[in-house]
Tab-separated table of C-alpha atoms and ligand atoms in Angstrom:
chain	number	residue	atom	x	y	z
K	1	MET	CA	21.294	-15.655	-11.905
K	2	ASN	CA	23.952	-16.530	-9.326
K	3	VAL	CA	23.965	-19.670	-7.195
K	4	ARG	CA	22.589	-17.830	-4.167
K	5	SER	CA	19.551	-16.742	-6.208
K	6	LYS	CA	19.048	-20.235	-7.578
K	7	ASN	CA	19.073	-21.724	-4.091
K	8	LEU	CA	16.857	-19.023	-2.633
K	9	LEU	CA	14.297	-19.540	-5.400
K	10	LYS	CA	14.370	-23.285	-4.858
K	11	ALA	CA	13.834	-22.815	-1.108
K	12	CYS	CA	10.935	-20.507	-1.881
K	13	GLU	CA	9.331	-23.025	-4.247
K	14	THR	CA	9.590	-25.802	-1.650
K	15	LEU	CA	7.964	-23.616	0.995
K	16	GLU	CA	5.210	-22.500	-1.382
K	17	ASN	CA	4.408	-26.108	-2.287
K	18	ASN	CA	4.081	-27.020	1.365
K	19	THR	CA	1.721	-24.256	2.377
K	20	SER	CA	-1.471	-25.429	4.071
K	21	LYS	CA	-4.685	-25.548	2.101
K	22	ASP	CA	-6.631	-23.741	4.801
K	23	ILE	CA	-8.594	-21.147	2.836
K	24	LYS	CA	-10.980	-19.811	5.448
K	25	TYR	CA	-9.322	-16.372	5.509
K	26	ARG	CA	-7.571	-16.515	2.113
K	27	PRO	CA	-8.806	-13.628	-0.061
K	28	LYS	CA	-10.477	-14.471	-3.391
K	29	TYR	CA	-9.649	-11.276	-5.276
K	30	HIS	CA	-6.723	-9.728	-3.393
K	31	ILE	CA	-3.036	-10.523	-3.743
K	32	SER	CA	-1.722	-12.457	-0.749
K	33	PRO	CA	1.555	-14.364	-0.228
K	34	LYS	CA	1.473	-18.061	-1.114
K	35	VAL	CA	3.345	-18.637	2.126
K	36	GLY	CA	4.971	-16.410	4.746
K	37	TRP	CA	4.981	-12.656	4.871
K	38	LEU	CA	3.981	-9.871	2.437
K	39	ASN	CA	4.356	-6.108	2.842
K	40	ASP	CA	4.687	-3.110	0.488
K	41	PRO	CA	3.645	-3.156	-3.188
K	42	ASN	CA	6.724	-2.460	-5.339
K	43	GLY	CA	7.616	-1.732	-8.975
K	44	LEU	CA	4.014	-1.225	-10.103
K	45	CYS	CA	3.857	-0.732	-13.861
K	46	GLN	CA	2.180	-1.730	-17.094
K	47	TYR	CA	4.738	-3.267	-19.424
K	48	ASN	CA	3.903	-4.687	-22.881
K	49	GLY	CA	0.226	-4.554	-21.971
K	50	LEU	CA	0.633	-6.590	-18.791
K	51	TYR	CA	0.318	-5.138	-15.305
K	52	HIS	CA	3.235	-6.148	-13.073
K	53	ILE	CA	2.707	-6.079	-9.336
K	54	PHE	CA	5.757	-6.819	-7.232
K	55	TYR	CA	5.677	-6.880	-3.462
K	56	GLN	CA	7.863	-7.349	-0.412
K	57	TYR	CA	7.793	-11.081	0.221
K	58	SER	CA	9.478	-13.345	2.738
K	59	PRO	CA	8.392	-16.979	2.319
K	60	PHE	CA	10.399	-18.134	5.344
K	61	ASP	CA	8.230	-16.854	8.168
K	62	THR	CA	5.051	-14.930	8.972
K	63	LYS	CA	7.307	-12.095	10.127
K	64	PRO	CA	9.454	-9.815	7.967
K	65	GLY	CA	12.691	-11.570	7.125
K	66	LEU	CA	14.916	-11.919	4.117
K	67	ASN	CA	12.648	-10.001	1.762
K	68	TYR	CA	12.420	-10.883	-1.929
K	69	TRP	CA	10.348	-9.106	-4.544
K	70	GLY	CA	7.315	-11.364	-4.992
K	71	HIS	CA	5.788	-11.117	-8.461
K	72	CYS	CA	2.280	-11.210	-9.805
K	73	THR	CA	0.888	-10.174	-13.195
K	74	THR	CA	-2.569	-9.464	-14.536
K	75	LYS	CA	-4.112	-8.313	-17.796
K	76	ASP	CA	-7.422	-7.266	-16.338
K	77	PHE	CA	-7.212	-7.036	-12.521
K	78	ILE	CA	-9.567	-10.041	-12.406
K	79	HIS	CA	-7.226	-12.937	-13.183
K	80	TYR	CA	-3.815	-12.934	-11.521
K	81	GLU	CA	-0.818	-15.103	-12.191
K	82	TYR	CA	1.806	-15.631	-9.494
K	83	HIS	CA	5.407	-16.090	-10.649
K	84	GLN	CA	8.622	-17.003	-8.942
K	85	PRO	CA	10.091	-14.052	-7.034
K	86	ALA	CA	11.626	-11.484	-9.380
K	87	LEU	CA	14.483	-10.380	-7.134
K	88	CYS	CA	16.322	-12.156	-4.321
K	89	SER	CA	18.944	-10.827	-1.937
K	90	ASP	CA	21.906	-12.434	-3.661
K	91	GLU	CA	24.558	-9.687	-3.572
K	92	LYS	CA	26.697	-8.167	-0.845
K	93	PHE	CA	24.850	-4.855	-1.209
K	94	ASP	CA	21.365	-6.345	-0.681
K	95	CYS	CA	22.240	-9.353	1.477
K	96	HIS	CA	19.624	-8.610	4.170
K	97	GLY	CA	16.718	-7.878	1.889
K	98	VAL	CA	15.654	-6.498	-1.454
K	99	TYR	CA	13.708	-3.625	0.047
K	100	SER	CA	11.043	-1.438	-1.542
K	101	GLY	CA	11.374	0.410	-4.816
K	102	SER	CA	9.766	1.268	-8.122
K	103	ALA	CA	9.860	0.612	-11.870
K	104	LEU	CA	10.168	3.018	-14.771
K	105	VAL	CA	9.323	1.662	-18.219
K	106	GLU	CA	11.278	3.395	-21.016
K	107	ASN	CA	12.118	2.372	-24.580
K	108	GLY	CA	10.889	-1.171	-24.089
K	109	GLN	CA	12.903	-1.689	-20.903
K	110	MET	CA	11.819	-2.040	-17.309
K	111	ASN	CA	14.197	-0.101	-15.045
K	112	ILE	CA	13.905	-1.111	-11.435
K	113	PHE	CA	15.309	0.843	-8.496
K	114	TYR	CA	15.226	-0.551	-4.985
K	115	THR	CA	16.936	-0.341	-1.615
K	116	GLY	CA	19.503	-3.032	-0.876
K	117	ASN	CA	19.329	-3.587	2.874
K	118	VAL	CA	22.432	-4.623	4.804
K	119	LYS	CA	22.484	-5.075	8.577
K	120	GLN	CA	26.039	-5.450	9.817
K	121	VAL	CA	26.725	-7.881	12.644
K	122	GLY	CA	27.957	-6.217	15.817
K	123	ASN	CA	27.072	-3.777	18.519
K	124	PHE	CA	25.229	-1.129	16.521
K	125	ASN	CA	22.148	1.046	17.018
K	126	TYR	CA	21.187	0.440	13.362
K	127	ILE	CA	20.016	4.033	13.036
K	128	THR	CA	23.208	6.035	12.746
K	129	ASN	CA	25.436	3.004	12.293
K	130	GLY	CA	25.448	-0.682	11.426
K	131	ARG	CA	23.076	-0.439	8.486
K	132	GLU	CA	23.514	0.129	4.775
K	133	HIS	CA	20.730	1.364	2.559
K	134	ASN	CA	22.043	1.038	-0.960
K	135	LEU	CA	20.352	2.319	-4.090
K	136	VAL	CA	20.355	-0.569	-6.558
K	137	LYS	CA	19.289	-0.661	-10.214
K	138	VAL	CA	18.340	-3.694	-12.295
K	139	THR	CA	16.722	-3.936	-15.733
K	140	SER	CA	14.494	-6.309	-17.636
K	141	LYS	CA	13.627	-6.703	-21.283
K	142	ASP	CA	10.729	-9.106	-20.778
K	143	GLY	CA	9.392	-8.382	-17.289
K	144	PHE	CA	10.380	-11.833	-16.025
K	145	THR	CA	14.169	-12.022	-16.200
K	146	PHE	CA	16.196	-9.335	-14.482
K	147	ASN	CA	19.751	-8.424	-15.361
K	148	GLY	CA	22.627	-6.153	-14.559
K	149	LYS	CA	21.983	-5.636	-10.866
K	150	HIS	CA	24.359	-2.892	-9.748
K	151	LEU	CA	24.968	-0.294	-7.078
K	152	VAL	CA	24.000	3.255	-7.930
K	153	MET	CA	24.392	5.048	-4.574
K	154	THR	CA	25.428	4.113	-1.058
K	155	ASN	CA	24.983	5.860	2.297
K	156	SER	CA	28.102	7.926	1.731
K	157	ASP	CA	26.346	9.598	-1.226
K	158	TYR	CA	23.418	10.831	0.872
K	159	PRO	CA	23.515	14.135	2.811
K	160	LYS	CA	25.725	14.146	5.922
K	161	ASP	CA	22.877	14.993	8.328
K	162	VAL	CA	20.754	11.933	7.569
K	163	THR	CA	20.931	8.597	9.390
K	164	CYS	CA	21.470	5.254	7.637
K	165	HIS	CA	17.708	5.161	6.964
K	166	VAL	CA	17.370	6.421	3.391
K	167	ARG	CA	15.223	4.157	1.269
K	168	ASP	CA	12.324	3.289	-1.043
K	169	PRO	CA	13.235	5.035	-4.326
K	170	LYS	CA	10.301	6.155	-6.480
K	171	VAL	CA	11.477	7.182	-9.945
K	172	TRP	CA	9.517	9.121	-12.585
K	173	LYS	CA	10.086	11.193	-15.719
K	174	GLU	CA	8.987	14.761	-16.206
K	175	ASP	CA	9.890	17.118	-19.091
K	176	ASP	CA	12.643	14.809	-20.379
K	177	THR	CA	14.327	14.616	-16.978
K	178	TYR	CA	14.311	11.728	-14.522
K	179	TYR	CA	13.521	12.342	-10.869
K	180	MET	CA	13.752	10.151	-7.811
K	181	VAL	CA	12.365	10.649	-4.335
K	182	LEU	CA	13.843	8.781	-1.340
K	183	GLY	CA	12.413	8.606	2.181
K	184	ALA	CA	14.829	9.617	4.958
K	185	ARG	CA	15.346	9.916	8.697
K	186	ARG	CA	17.536	12.821	9.685
K	187	ILE	CA	20.042	12.586	12.550
K	188	ASP	CA	17.864	15.063	14.502
K	189	ASP	CA	14.971	12.582	14.081
K	190	VAL	CA	12.973	14.470	11.483
K	191	GLY	CA	11.416	12.698	8.507
K	192	GLU	CA	11.990	14.122	5.051
K	193	ALA	CA	11.993	13.325	1.323
K	194	LEU	CA	15.165	13.699	-0.759
K	195	ILE	CA	14.715	14.740	-4.391
K	196	TYR	CA	17.289	13.619	-6.956
K	197	GLN	CA	17.583	14.390	-10.656
K	198	SER	CA	19.264	12.474	-13.489
K	199	SER	CA	19.595	12.555	-17.278
K	200	ASP	CA	20.649	8.907	-17.699
K	201	LEU	CA	19.157	6.959	-14.763
K	202	GLU	CA	22.702	6.176	-13.536
K	203	THR	CA	24.109	9.394	-12.083
K	204	TRP	CA	21.893	11.198	-9.631
K	205	LYS	CA	22.211	14.676	-8.165
K	206	LEU	CA	20.443	15.842	-5.019
K	207	ILE	CA	18.367	18.908	-5.941
K	208	ASN	CA	16.029	19.434	-2.999
K	209	ARG	CA	14.836	18.165	0.380
K	210	LEU	CA	11.173	18.299	1.287
K	211	THR	CA	9.863	18.447	4.812
K	212	THR	CA	7.324	20.302	6.938
K	213	LYS	CA	7.940	23.492	8.962
K	214	GLU	CA	7.082	21.659	12.189
K	215	LYS	CA	8.475	18.135	12.537
K	216	PHE	CA	6.004	15.491	11.294
K	217	GLY	CA	7.421	12.168	12.454
K	218	TYR	CA	11.023	10.917	12.601
K	219	MET	CA	11.044	8.894	9.378
K	220	TRP	CA	9.181	9.097	6.063
K	221	GLU	CA	8.939	5.741	4.309
K	222	CYS	CA	7.787	4.937	0.778
K	223	PRO	CA	7.506	8.436	-0.730
K	224	ASP	CA	5.691	9.039	-4.022
K	225	ILE	CA	5.285	12.254	-6.041
K	226	TYR	CA	2.571	12.796	-8.655
K	227	ASN	CA	0.262	15.445	-9.943
K	228	PHE	CA	-3.314	16.052	-10.987
K	229	ASN	CA	-2.998	18.865	-13.567
K	230	ASP	CA	-1.112	21.547	-11.675
K	231	VAL	CA	-1.679	20.107	-8.187
K	232	LYS	CA	1.472	18.323	-7.009
K	233	ILE	CA	1.208	15.658	-4.326
K	234	LEU	CA	3.896	14.260	-2.029
K	235	ALA	CA	2.638	10.999	-0.523
K	236	VAL	CA	4.610	9.478	2.376
K	237	SER	CA	4.250	6.925	5.155
K	238	PRO	CA	5.527	8.757	8.240
K	239	GLN	CA	6.588	7.085	11.473
K	240	GLY	CA	6.502	8.788	14.872
K	241	VAL	CA	3.352	10.909	14.543
K	242	GLU	CA	1.240	11.221	17.707
K	243	PRO	CA	-2.541	10.525	17.600
K	244	LEU	CA	-4.702	13.650	17.355
K	245	GLY	CA	-8.386	12.949	18.076
K	246	TYR	CA	-9.583	10.526	15.389
K	247	LYS	CA	-6.490	11.156	13.299
K	248	TYR	CA	-3.208	9.212	13.229
K	249	ASN	CA	-4.456	6.337	15.375
K	250	ASN	CA	-2.402	3.575	13.752
K	251	ILE	CA	1.169	2.790	14.775
K	252	TYR	CA	2.423	4.486	11.568
K	253	GLN	CA	0.551	6.742	9.146
K	254	SER	CA	0.086	6.959	5.420
K	255	GLY	CA	-1.108	9.987	3.490
K	256	TYR	CA	-0.094	13.048	1.525
K	257	PHE	CA	0.842	16.723	1.466
K	258	ILE	CA	-0.004	19.109	-1.353
K	259	ILE	CA	3.205	20.804	-2.506
K	260	ASP	CA	2.594	24.510	-2.683
K	261	GLY	CA	5.335	25.910	-4.940
K	262	ASN	CA	8.026	23.933	-6.722
K	263	PHE	CA	9.274	20.509	-5.632
K	264	LYS	CA	12.612	21.436	-7.245
K	265	GLY	CA	12.911	24.793	-5.474
K	266	GLU	CA	10.900	26.973	-3.115
K	267	TYR	CA	7.953	25.108	-1.627
K	268	LYS	CA	5.658	24.740	1.347
K	269	LEU	CA	3.881	21.534	2.307
K	270	SER	CA	0.174	21.640	3.164
K	271	GLU	CA	-1.315	19.881	6.162
K	272	PHE	CA	-1.094	16.102	6.021
K	273	THR	CA	-4.185	14.158	4.922
K	274	GLU	CA	-4.455	10.448	5.657
K	275	LEU	CA	-5.141	8.345	2.582
K	276	ASP	CA	-6.989	5.770	4.619
K	277	ASN	CA	-8.623	5.857	8.050
K	278	GLY	CA	-8.931	2.133	8.713
K	279	PHE	CA	-6.735	-0.100	10.882
K	280	ASP	CA	-4.592	-1.645	8.158
K	281	PHE	CA	-3.120	0.483	5.413
K	282	TYR	CA	0.488	1.438	4.686
K	283	ALA	CA	3.212	2.071	2.088
K	284	PRO	CA	0.970	2.589	-0.972
K	285	GLN	CA	2.502	3.083	-4.400
K	286	SER	CA	0.967	4.579	-7.548
K	287	PHE	CA	1.673	4.392	-11.282
K	288	VAL	CA	0.072	5.564	-14.519
K	289	ASP	CA	-1.226	2.872	-16.874
K	290	ASP	CA	-1.530	2.955	-20.680
K	291	ASN	CA	-5.010	4.469	-20.345
K	292	GLY	CA	-3.576	7.386	-18.368
K	293	ARG	CA	-5.156	6.301	-15.106
K	294	ARG	CA	-3.210	6.843	-11.877
K	295	ILE	CA	-3.662	3.571	-10.019
K	296	LEU	CA	-2.775	3.062	-6.367
K	297	ILE	CA	-2.234	-0.197	-4.509
K	298	GLY	CA	-1.391	-0.246	-0.814
K	299	TRP	CA	-0.358	-2.815	1.735
K	300	LEU	CA	-3.503	-3.885	3.602
K	301	GLY	CA	-1.387	-4.163	6.699
K	302	LEU	CA	1.145	-2.358	8.858
K	303	PRO	CA	4.545	-3.167	10.338
K	304	ASP	CA	5.011	-3.891	14.058
K	305	ILE	CA	1.333	-4.595	14.869
K	306	ASP	CA	1.810	-8.132	16.227
K	307	GLU	CA	1.686	-6.937	19.830
K	308	TYR	CA	-1.699	-5.255	19.265
K	309	TYR	CA	-3.630	-7.631	17.030
K	310	SER	CA	-3.598	-11.407	16.937
K	311	ASN	CA	-3.607	-13.239	13.668
K	312	PRO	CA	-5.293	-16.607	13.133
K	313	THR	CA	-3.657	-17.517	9.797
K	314	LYS	CA	-0.803	-19.893	10.511
K	315	ASP	CA	1.469	-19.930	7.501
K	316	TRP	CA	0.751	-16.681	5.653
K	317	VAL	CA	0.008	-13.071	6.619
K	318	HIS	CA	-1.108	-9.852	4.948
K	319	MET	CA	-2.462	-8.888	1.565
K	320	LEU	CA	-2.464	-5.938	-0.821
K	321	THR	CA	-5.468	-3.638	-1.254
K	322	ILE	CA	-7.659	-3.705	-4.334
K	323	PRO	CA	-6.357	-1.394	-7.074
K	324	ARG	CA	-7.822	2.101	-6.771
K	325	GLU	CA	-7.993	4.876	-9.351
K	326	LEU	CA	-6.907	8.257	-8.010
K	327	SER	CA	-8.401	11.643	-8.853
K	328	PHE	CA	-8.408	15.060	-7.235
K	329	LYS	CA	-11.685	16.793	-6.284
K	330	ASP	CA	-12.633	19.529	-3.816
K	331	GLY	CA	-9.061	19.832	-2.565
K	332	ARG	CA	-8.683	16.112	-1.787
K	333	VAL	CA	-7.268	12.981	-3.348
K	334	HIS	CA	-10.156	10.587	-4.087
K	335	GLN	CA	-9.779	6.813	-4.457
K	336	GLN	CA	-12.245	4.777	-6.478
K	337	PRO	CA	-12.180	0.986	-6.887
K	338	LEU	CA	-10.861	0.277	-10.367
K	339	GLU	CA	-13.640	0.050	-12.993
K	340	GLU	CA	-12.532	-3.507	-13.927
K	341	LEU	CA	-13.604	-4.804	-10.505
K	342	LYS	CA	-17.250	-4.541	-11.580
K	343	ARG	CA	-16.573	-7.696	-13.597
K	344	LEU	CA	-16.076	-9.598	-10.348
K	345	ARG	CA	-19.765	-9.169	-9.543
K	346	LYS	CA	-21.687	-12.435	-9.666
K	347	SER	CA	-25.224	-12.654	-8.374
K	348	THR	CA	-26.979	-9.365	-7.711
K	349	ASN	CA	-29.612	-8.357	-5.232
K	350	ASN	CA	-31.140	-4.834	-5.376
K	351	PHE	CA	-33.634	-3.424	-2.932
K	352	MET	CA	-34.745	-0.300	-1.089
K	353	CYS	CA	-34.292	-0.114	2.646
K	354	SER	CA	-36.656	2.149	4.556
K	355	SER	CA	-36.118	0.933	8.106
K	356	GLU	CA	-34.244	-2.326	8.662
K	357	ARG	CA	-33.225	-5.222	6.408
K	358	THR	CA	-31.305	-8.372	7.240
K	359	PHE	CA	-29.806	-10.881	4.833
K	360	ASN	CA	-26.972	-13.428	4.507
K	361	ILE	CA	-24.111	-13.705	2.089
K	362	GLY	CA	-20.754	-15.516	1.794
K	363	THR	CA	-17.676	-13.620	2.995
K	364	SER	CA	-16.526	-12.284	-0.412
K	365	PHE	CA	-18.903	-9.606	-1.648
K	366	GLU	CA	-19.421	-5.989	-2.665
K	367	LEU	CA	-22.158	-3.996	-0.974
K	368	ILE	CA	-23.306	-0.552	-2.117
K	369	VAL	CA	-25.638	1.464	0.083
K	370	GLU	CA	-26.479	4.770	-1.581
K	371	GLY	CA	-29.001	7.581	-1.522
K	372	LEU	CA	-28.339	7.911	2.213
K	373	THR	CA	-29.684	11.114	3.727
K	374	ASN	CA	-29.524	10.352	7.414
K	375	ASP	CA	-27.807	8.364	10.135
K	376	PHE	CA	-27.354	4.650	9.458
K	377	THR	CA	-25.908	1.387	10.737
K	378	ILE	CA	-24.556	-1.470	8.656
K	379	GLN	CA	-23.698	-4.547	10.669
K	380	LEU	CA	-21.549	-7.377	9.261
K	381	ASN	CA	-21.604	-10.076	11.949
K	382	ASP	CA	-19.903	-8.273	14.853
K	383	ALA	CA	-18.443	-5.461	12.728
K	384	ILE	CA	-20.474	-2.269	12.995
K	385	ILE	CA	-20.250	0.494	10.431
K	386	SER	CA	-22.274	3.533	11.451
K	387	TYR	CA	-22.881	7.221	10.897
K	388	SER	CA	-24.351	9.459	13.535
K	389	GLU	CA	-23.782	13.030	14.756
K	390	LYS	CA	-21.444	13.624	11.837
K	391	VAL	CA	-19.110	10.839	12.914
K	392	PHE	CA	-18.523	7.782	10.745
K	393	LYS	CA	-17.351	4.776	12.746
K	394	LEU	CA	-15.950	1.339	12.117
K	395	GLU	CA	-16.079	-0.906	15.191
K	396	PHE	CA	-15.113	-4.528	15.642
K	397	GLY	CA	-16.036	-7.086	18.255
K	398	LYS	CA	-14.086	-10.348	18.509
K	399	SER	CA	-13.509	-10.551	14.752
K	400	GLY	CA	-11.196	-7.516	14.940
K	401	MET	CA	-8.671	-9.608	16.914
K	402	GLY	CA	-7.742	-6.558	18.986
K	403	ARG	CA	-8.911	-3.880	16.545
K	404	THR	CA	-11.507	-1.791	18.382
K	405	PHE	CA	-12.687	1.333	16.628
K	406	ARG	CA	-11.676	3.961	14.077
K	407	ALA	CA	-13.700	7.038	13.186
K	408	ILE	CA	-13.725	10.162	11.075
K	409	GLN	CA	-15.564	13.452	11.346
K	410	ILE	CA	-17.507	13.930	8.108
K	411	ASP	CA	-20.311	16.355	7.222
K	412	ARG	CA	-22.418	13.960	5.191
K	413	VAL	CA	-22.302	10.394	3.950
K	414	TYR	CA	-24.497	9.676	0.929
K	415	LYS	CA	-22.823	6.497	-0.288
K	416	VAL	CA	-21.001	3.574	1.307
K	417	GLN	CA	-19.325	0.981	-0.902
K	418	ILE	CA	-17.865	-2.018	0.894
K	419	PHE	CA	-15.520	-4.657	-0.501
K	420	CYS	CA	-15.301	-7.656	1.776
K	421	ASP	CA	-12.922	-10.501	0.957
K	422	LYS	CA	-12.885	-13.255	3.581
K	423	SER	CA	-10.701	-11.384	6.078
K	424	SER	CA	-10.584	-7.818	4.735
K	425	LEU	CA	-12.894	-4.833	4.486
K	426	GLU	CA	-12.344	-1.789	2.307
K	427	ILE	CA	-14.976	0.873	2.818
K	428	PHE	CA	-15.268	3.725	0.303
K	429	LEU	CA	-17.341	6.753	1.348
K	430	ASN	CA	-18.936	9.216	-1.068
K	431	ASP	CA	-17.229	7.855	-4.200
K	432	GLY	CA	-13.771	7.754	-2.712
K	433	GLU	CA	-13.692	10.904	-0.591
K	434	ASN	CA	-12.571	8.734	2.350
K	435	VAL	CA	-11.515	5.108	2.581
K	436	LEU	CA	-11.152	2.787	5.571
K	437	SER	CA	-9.274	-0.491	5.069
K	438	SER	CA	-9.033	-3.194	7.695
K	439	ARG	CA	-8.423	-6.834	8.288
K	440	PHE	CA	-10.904	-8.810	10.383
K	441	TYR	CA	-11.522	-12.494	10.942
K	442	PRO	CA	-15.230	-13.401	11.048
K	443	SER	CA	-15.767	-16.734	12.784
K	444	ASP	CA	-18.300	-17.861	10.177
K	445	ASN	CA	-18.190	-18.301	6.406
K	446	ILE	CA	-21.642	-16.755	6.229
K	447	MET	CA	-22.049	-13.066	6.917
K	448	ASP	CA	-25.217	-11.815	8.587
K	449	VAL	CA	-25.766	-8.318	7.258
K	450	THR	CA	-28.206	-5.847	8.815
K	451	ILE	CA	-28.836	-2.380	7.409
K	452	LYS	CA	-30.736	0.202	9.423
K	453	THR	CA	-31.662	3.554	7.931
K	454	ASN	CA	-34.784	5.410	6.882
K	455	SER	CA	-33.923	5.471	3.181
K	456	ALA	CA	-31.298	3.801	1.047
K	457	ASP	CA	-30.873	2.034	-2.235
K	458	VAL	CA	-28.968	-1.216	-1.637
K	459	LYS	CA	-27.036	-3.291	-4.156
K	460	LEU	CA	-25.391	-6.505	-3.115
K	461	PHE	CA	-23.050	-8.522	-5.301
K	462	GLU	CA	-21.586	-11.867	-4.480
K	463	ILE	CA	-17.976	-12.120	-5.679
A	1	LIG	C1	7.728	-0.077	4.672
A	1	LIG	C2	9.140	-0.598	4.684
A	1	LIG	C3	10.024	0.129	3.699
A	1	LIG	C4	11.101	-0.875	3.407
A	1	LIG	C5	10.320	-2.165	3.417
A	1	LIG	C6	11.095	-3.356	3.884
A	1	LIG	O1	6.808	-1.003	5.130
A	1	LIG	O2	9.688	-0.538	5.984
A	1	LIG	O3	10.508	1.363	4.171
A	1	LIG	O4	11.742	-0.673	2.200
A	1	LIG	O5	9.198	-1.949	4.256
A	1	LIG	O6	10.322	-4.512	3.778
């Protein structure tokens, strides 16, 4: 560890120890920054039995700044331990932030790849000049100490027709070969994914470039490639996509294409499907655990939303989503809350609802409303979740702090599963067919819940 790292870690510790004890909106079972700013989940992996969750973390401010990799571990997704940041920007090639990346566990070693961000001082546009996005590798033999940080690629290694924006390496192994996907912004303002191949994790060769026939945004951030049997998915977070009815209503999007053909050769990308239709979801990352489950965690937030939504937490912002298990059914990626989360359930209340029921609960709970056959409304203080005329809606009053409404067209809704955690809502429809994730800030610590429908089986769990 160099002196810059030592000092940065010390500064971080001091700030963390001075964070306010105001817990009104602090989540109970989500990862949030001890102090300052959090964004993308990074380096997700299971290593020596322990799940490691890293994340973009800047303890200095409630705005993105000099990003570290924050670090959290868990054995069971119930108890989490926060550690000192794993990576700090302590080298010339990452001096303005240890940006997003991934981990590949091989032969007892954690191999981490990330983007070293450098913003030169001067009169630059920071798109085609003035910015370096370096590919950096670092390894660990225990998951807590990280060694051998070094440069693997720089902007001059990327194709000539891309801007300086080439970042967020996701690395995986397939048939004894290593692959990496990087998100890129082309000079002609088209977003794409660059595919690299390697046999030793050090030397990388560009083998393909994936994009759509018609332009779909100017930049693709945080790409991820995975498959469900022979269905191959390219997940990306595109920027610059215009709203289309109920679709693409957030400032930036997050979702996936199905790759028809070969990601290494001839291919065509399907239409884009959003992974989440709520107000706050971005830059998700997935990994496979020792049980063979593909688990996804996203950022329960978005960049550049300060001008739209106000935020009442003073010295920390943002959180990660709950972990979700991915599967593929009926042509769609499904997301289910991880099985382990059932162990969070404390007191239970089960009842049938055949017209209207009202009850109270604290602001961390899980609510399942199933056996739905008709239109319904579920009200959580001033947040209204409803289904009518084949439109599912999420609407906020004051508690949305500027968030108004999001909706999706959906033929039937038979089950709604809601995870509420102080200032977040994650709503799973029909066992993960659709998900809507949002922040909100209820004024009270007690939630008044009203369910209106002609038939439903309700289960309520305090968490
Ligand atoms: C996505 C993103 C990434 C980048 C990181 C920096 O939210 O912009 O593309 O690596 O955040 O914090």
